[in-house]
Coordinates of C-alpha atoms in Angstrom, one line a residue:
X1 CA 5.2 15.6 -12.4
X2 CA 6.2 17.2 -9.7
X3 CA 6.6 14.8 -6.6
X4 CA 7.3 15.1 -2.8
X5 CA 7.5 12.4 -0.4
X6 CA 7.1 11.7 3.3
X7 CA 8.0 8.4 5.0
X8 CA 8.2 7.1 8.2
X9 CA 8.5 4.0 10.6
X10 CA 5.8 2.8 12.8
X11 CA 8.3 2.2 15.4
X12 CA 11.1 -0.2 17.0
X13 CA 12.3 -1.1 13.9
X14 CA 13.7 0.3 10.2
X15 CA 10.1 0.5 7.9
X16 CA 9.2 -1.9 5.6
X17 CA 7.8 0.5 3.4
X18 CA 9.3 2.1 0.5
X19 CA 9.3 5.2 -2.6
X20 CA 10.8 4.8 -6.0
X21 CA 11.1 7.3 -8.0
X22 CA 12.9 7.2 -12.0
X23 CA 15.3 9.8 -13.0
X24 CA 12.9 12.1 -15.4
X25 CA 10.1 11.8 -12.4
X26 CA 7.7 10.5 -14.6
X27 CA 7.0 7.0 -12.5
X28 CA 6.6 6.9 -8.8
X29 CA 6.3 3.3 -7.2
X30 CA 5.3 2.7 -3.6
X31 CA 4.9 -0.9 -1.6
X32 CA 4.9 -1.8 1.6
X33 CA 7.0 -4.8 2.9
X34 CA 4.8 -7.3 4.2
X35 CA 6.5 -9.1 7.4
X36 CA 7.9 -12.5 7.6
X37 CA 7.4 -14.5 10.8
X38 CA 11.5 -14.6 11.4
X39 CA 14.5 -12.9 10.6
X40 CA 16.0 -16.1 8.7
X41 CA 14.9 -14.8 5.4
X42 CA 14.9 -11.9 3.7
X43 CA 12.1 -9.0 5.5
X44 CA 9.7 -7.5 3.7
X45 CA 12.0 -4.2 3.5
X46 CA 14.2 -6.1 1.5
X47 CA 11.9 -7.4 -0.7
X48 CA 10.1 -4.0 -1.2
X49 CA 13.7 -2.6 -2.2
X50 CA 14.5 -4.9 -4.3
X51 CA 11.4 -5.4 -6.3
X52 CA 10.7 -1.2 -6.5
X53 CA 14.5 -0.9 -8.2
X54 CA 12.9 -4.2 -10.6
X55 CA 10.1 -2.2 -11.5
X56 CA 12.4 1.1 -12.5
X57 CA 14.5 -1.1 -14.6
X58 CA 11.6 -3.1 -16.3
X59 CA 10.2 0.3 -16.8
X60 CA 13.4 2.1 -18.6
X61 CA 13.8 -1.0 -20.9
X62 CA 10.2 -0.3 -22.0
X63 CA 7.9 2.7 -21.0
X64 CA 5.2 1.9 -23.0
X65 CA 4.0 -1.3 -21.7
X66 CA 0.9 -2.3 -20.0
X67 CA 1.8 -1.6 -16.1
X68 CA 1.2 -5.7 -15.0
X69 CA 3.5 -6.3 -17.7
X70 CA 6.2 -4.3 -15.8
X71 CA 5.3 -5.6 -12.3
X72 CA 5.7 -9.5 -13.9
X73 CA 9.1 -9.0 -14.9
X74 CA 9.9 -7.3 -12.0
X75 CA 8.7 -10.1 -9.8
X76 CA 10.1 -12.9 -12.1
X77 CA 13.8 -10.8 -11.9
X78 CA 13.7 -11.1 -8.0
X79 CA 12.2 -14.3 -8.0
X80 CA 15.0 -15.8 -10.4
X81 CA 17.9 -14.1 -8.7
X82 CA 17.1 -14.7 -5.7
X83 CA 15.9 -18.2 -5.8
X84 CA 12.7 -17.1 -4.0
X85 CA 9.3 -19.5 -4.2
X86 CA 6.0 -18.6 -4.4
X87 CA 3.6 -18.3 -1.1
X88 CA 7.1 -19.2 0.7
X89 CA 9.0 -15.7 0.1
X90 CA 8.3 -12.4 1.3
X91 CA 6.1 -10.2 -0.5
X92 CA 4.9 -6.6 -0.9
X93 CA 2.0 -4.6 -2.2
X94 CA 2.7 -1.9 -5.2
X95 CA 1.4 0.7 -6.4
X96 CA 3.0 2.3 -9.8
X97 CA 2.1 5.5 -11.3
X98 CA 3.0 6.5 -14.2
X99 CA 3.5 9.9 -16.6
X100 CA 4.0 9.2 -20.5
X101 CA 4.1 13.2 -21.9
X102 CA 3.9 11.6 -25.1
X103 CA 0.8 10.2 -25.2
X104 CA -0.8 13.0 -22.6
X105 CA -2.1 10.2 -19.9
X106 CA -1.6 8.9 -16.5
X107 CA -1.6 5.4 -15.9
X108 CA -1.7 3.7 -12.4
X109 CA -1.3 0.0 -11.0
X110 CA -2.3 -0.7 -7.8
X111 CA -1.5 -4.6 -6.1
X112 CA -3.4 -5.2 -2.9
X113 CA -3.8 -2.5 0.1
X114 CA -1.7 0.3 -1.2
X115 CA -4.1 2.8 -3.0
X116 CA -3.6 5.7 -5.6
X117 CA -6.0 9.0 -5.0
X118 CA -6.5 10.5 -7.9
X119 CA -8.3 14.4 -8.1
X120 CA -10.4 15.1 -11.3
X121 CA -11.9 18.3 -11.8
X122 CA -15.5 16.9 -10.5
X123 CA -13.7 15.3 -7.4
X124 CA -12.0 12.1 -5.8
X125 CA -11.3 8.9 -7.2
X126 CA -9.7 5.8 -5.3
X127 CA -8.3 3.6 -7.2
X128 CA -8.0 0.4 -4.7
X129 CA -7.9 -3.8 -4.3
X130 CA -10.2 -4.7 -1.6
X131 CA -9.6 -8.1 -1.7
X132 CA -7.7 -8.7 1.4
X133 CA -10.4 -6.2 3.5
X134 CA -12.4 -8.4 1.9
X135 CA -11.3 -11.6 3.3
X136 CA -10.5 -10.4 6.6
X137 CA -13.9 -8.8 7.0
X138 CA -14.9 -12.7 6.3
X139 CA -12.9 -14.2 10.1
X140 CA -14.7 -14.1 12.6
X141 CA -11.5 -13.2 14.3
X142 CA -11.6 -9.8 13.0
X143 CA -14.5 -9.1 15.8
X144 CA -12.8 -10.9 18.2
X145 CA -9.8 -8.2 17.8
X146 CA -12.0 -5.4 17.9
X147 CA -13.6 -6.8 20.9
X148 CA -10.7 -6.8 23.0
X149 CA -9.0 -3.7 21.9
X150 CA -12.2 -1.9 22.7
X151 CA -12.6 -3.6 26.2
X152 CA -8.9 -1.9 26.5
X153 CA -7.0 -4.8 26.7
X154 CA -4.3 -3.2 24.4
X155 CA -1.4 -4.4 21.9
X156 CA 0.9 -6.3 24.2
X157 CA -1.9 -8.8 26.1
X158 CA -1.6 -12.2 25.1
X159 CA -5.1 -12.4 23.7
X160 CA -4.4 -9.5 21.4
X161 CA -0.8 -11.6 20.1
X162 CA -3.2 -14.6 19.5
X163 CA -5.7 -13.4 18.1
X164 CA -3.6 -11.3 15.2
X165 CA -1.7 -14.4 14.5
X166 CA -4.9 -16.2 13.9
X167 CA -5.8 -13.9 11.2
X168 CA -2.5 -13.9 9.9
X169 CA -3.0 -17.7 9.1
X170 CA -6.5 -17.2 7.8
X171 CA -4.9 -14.6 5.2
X172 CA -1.9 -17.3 4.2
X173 CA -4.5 -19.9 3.5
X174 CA -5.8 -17.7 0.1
X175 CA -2.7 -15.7 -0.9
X176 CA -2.1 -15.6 -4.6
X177 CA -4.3 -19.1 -5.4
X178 CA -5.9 -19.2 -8.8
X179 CA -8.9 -20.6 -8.6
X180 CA -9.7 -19.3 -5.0
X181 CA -13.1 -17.2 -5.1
X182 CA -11.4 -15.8 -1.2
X183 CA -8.2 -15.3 -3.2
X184 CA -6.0 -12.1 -2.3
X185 CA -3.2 -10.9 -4.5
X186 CA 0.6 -9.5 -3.5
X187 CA 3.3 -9.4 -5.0
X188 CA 6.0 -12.4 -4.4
X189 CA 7.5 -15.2 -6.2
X190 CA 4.3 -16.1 -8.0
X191 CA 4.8 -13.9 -11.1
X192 CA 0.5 -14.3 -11.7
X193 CA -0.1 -11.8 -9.1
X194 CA 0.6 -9.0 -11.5
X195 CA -1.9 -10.0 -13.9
X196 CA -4.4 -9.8 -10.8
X197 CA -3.3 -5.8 -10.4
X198 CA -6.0 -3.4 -10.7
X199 CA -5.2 -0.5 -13.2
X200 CA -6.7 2.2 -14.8
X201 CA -5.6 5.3 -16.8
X202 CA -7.0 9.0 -17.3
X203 CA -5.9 11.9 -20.1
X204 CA -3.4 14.2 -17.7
X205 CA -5.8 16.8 -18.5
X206 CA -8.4 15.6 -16.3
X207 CA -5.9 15.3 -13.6
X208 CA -4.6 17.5 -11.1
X209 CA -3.1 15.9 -8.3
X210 CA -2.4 12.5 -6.9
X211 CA -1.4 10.9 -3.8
X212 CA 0.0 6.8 -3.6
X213 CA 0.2 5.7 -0.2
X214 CA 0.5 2.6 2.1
X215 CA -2.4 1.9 4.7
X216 CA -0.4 3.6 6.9
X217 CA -0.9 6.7 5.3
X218 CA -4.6 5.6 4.2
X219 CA -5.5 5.0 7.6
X220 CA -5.5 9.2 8.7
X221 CA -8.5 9.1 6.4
X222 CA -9.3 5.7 6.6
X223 CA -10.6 4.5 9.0
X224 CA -9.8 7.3 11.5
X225 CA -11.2 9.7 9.6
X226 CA -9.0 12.9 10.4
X227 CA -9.8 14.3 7.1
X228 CA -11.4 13.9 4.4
X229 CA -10.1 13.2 0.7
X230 CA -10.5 17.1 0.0
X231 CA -8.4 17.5 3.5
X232 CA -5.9 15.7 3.1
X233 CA -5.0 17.1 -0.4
X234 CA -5.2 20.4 1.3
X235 CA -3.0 19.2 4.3
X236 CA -0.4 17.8 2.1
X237 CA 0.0 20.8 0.4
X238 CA -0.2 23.1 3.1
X239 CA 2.2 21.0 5.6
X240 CA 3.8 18.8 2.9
X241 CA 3.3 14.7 2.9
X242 CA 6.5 14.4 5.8
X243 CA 4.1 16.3 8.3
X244 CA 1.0 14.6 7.7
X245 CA 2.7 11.5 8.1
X246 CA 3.7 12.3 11.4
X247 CA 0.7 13.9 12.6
X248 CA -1.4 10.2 11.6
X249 CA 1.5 8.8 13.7
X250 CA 0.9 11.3 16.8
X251 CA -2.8 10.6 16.7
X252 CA -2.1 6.5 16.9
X253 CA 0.5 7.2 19.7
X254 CA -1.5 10.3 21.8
X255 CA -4.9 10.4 21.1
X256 CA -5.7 6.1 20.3
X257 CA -2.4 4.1 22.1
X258 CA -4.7 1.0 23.1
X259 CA -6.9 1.0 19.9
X260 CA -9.9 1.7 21.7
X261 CA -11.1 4.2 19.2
X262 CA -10.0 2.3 16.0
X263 CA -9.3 -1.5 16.1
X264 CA -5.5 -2.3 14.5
X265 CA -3.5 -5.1 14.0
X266 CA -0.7 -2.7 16.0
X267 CA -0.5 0.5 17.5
X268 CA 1.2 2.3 14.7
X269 CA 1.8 1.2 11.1
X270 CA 5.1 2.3 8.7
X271 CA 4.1 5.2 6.6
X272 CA 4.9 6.1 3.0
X273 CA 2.8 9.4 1.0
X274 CA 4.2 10.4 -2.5
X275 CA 2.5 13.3 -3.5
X276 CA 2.1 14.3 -7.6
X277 CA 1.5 17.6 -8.4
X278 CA 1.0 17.7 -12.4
X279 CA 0.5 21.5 -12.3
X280 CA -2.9 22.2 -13.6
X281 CA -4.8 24.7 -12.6
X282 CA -7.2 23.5 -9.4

């Protein structure tokens, strides 16, 4: 696999997201911190850190295993050293992908709302976990947002401030809970998540290229819509995943500041692209 990356920050602050790569380049893991309320524990950077190096060291103990059972033992190592408990510790999504030579596949994970793209020779497949779109689709808050970023009263208003944290809490209320049909899954100190991931494999000779991203990255194409699927592969490769990052980042910042446009929890989200390029004739 041949792999480039392109990260960067939405702004203010050092990004949450993060790219792991192994040594031989054959498994590429991305997540994206997901924000505590205060700085008294650990961030969502930190987390994201130290789960990724988790999931490299799960993975050169044992290359062969099912992906979820990588992603558990990464989350029970960090949970364990770190005396972290579950729905109480900060968290991150994941997405793994993952080259055995060996066996001629390519396997993926992917753990809530950080996709893998995955060019076939008849096309796109996304390979995603819509279970948090899901359940914020469900609040009637998520109109309400919309609503007032569209009337153009912006990110900083106090309405906008209230209305995000509202949906915040109605997303806390079904993280990682068995038994919860509105149940949404990410990894943190409940080691279950994993076995929630979605995952799905494909012979390396029906695959071409592949792109893991956070939303951030997602969002040029979804839902802004700046390219599509056969666009963005082109821009990647053209400009290389560090530019296209920052050209979703100029469009939040230039051409949509208030979310007028497109409705967003915030103005500009961190950013993390790996691109895979396994060399096979497009």
């Amino acid at each position: 696999m041949q792999i480039t990356t392109g990260e960067l920050s939405g702004g203010g602050r050092p990004s949450e997201d993060r790219i792991l790569i192994n040594a031989d380049s054959t498994l590429v893991v991305v997540l994206d911190g997901v924000s505590t309320l205060t700085d008294e524990i650990p961030r969502g950077g930190w987390y994201a850190q130290a789960l990724g190096e988790e999931i490299l060291a799960a993975h050169k103990r044992a290359q062969h295993l099912d992906l979820r059972t990588t992603l558990n033992e990464a989350i029970h190592a960090v949970a364990q050293e770190h005396g972290l408990v579950p729905r109480s510790s900060p968290a991150a999504t994941v997405a793994i992908v993952r080259h055995r030579p060996d066996d001629h596949m390519v396997d993926a994970l992917v753990l809530c709302d950080t996709p893998v793209v995955v060019e076939q020779r008849d096309g796109f497949e996304v390979l995603r976990d819509e279970r948090l779109e899901t359940l914020v689709c469900l609040s009637p808050d998520r109109e309400v947002m919309f609503e007032q970023l569209q009337a153009g009263r912006g990110f900083q208003s106090p309405e906008h401030r209230q209305v995000v944290k509202r949906l915040r809490d109605h997303q806390m209320q079904h993280i990682n809970r068995t038994g919860d049909p509105l149940a949404y899954w990410v990894a943190e100190a409940a080691t279950e998540a994993a076995w929630q991931a979605v995952v799905r494999s494909w012979p390396v000779s029906d695959v071409t290229r592949m792109w893991v991203m956070t939303d951030g990255s997602l969002a040029g194409v979804e839902p802004y819509g700046r390219w599509s699927w056969h666009e963005f592969a082109n821009a990647c490769a053209a400009l290389g995943p560090q530019q296209v990052v920052e050209t979703i980042d100029a469009y939040e910042h230039n051409d949509d500041p208030d979310g007028i446009r497109h409705p967003r929890y915030k103005i500009s989200d961190d950013k993390a692209l790996a691109c895979i390029d396994f060399g096979t004739q497009r």
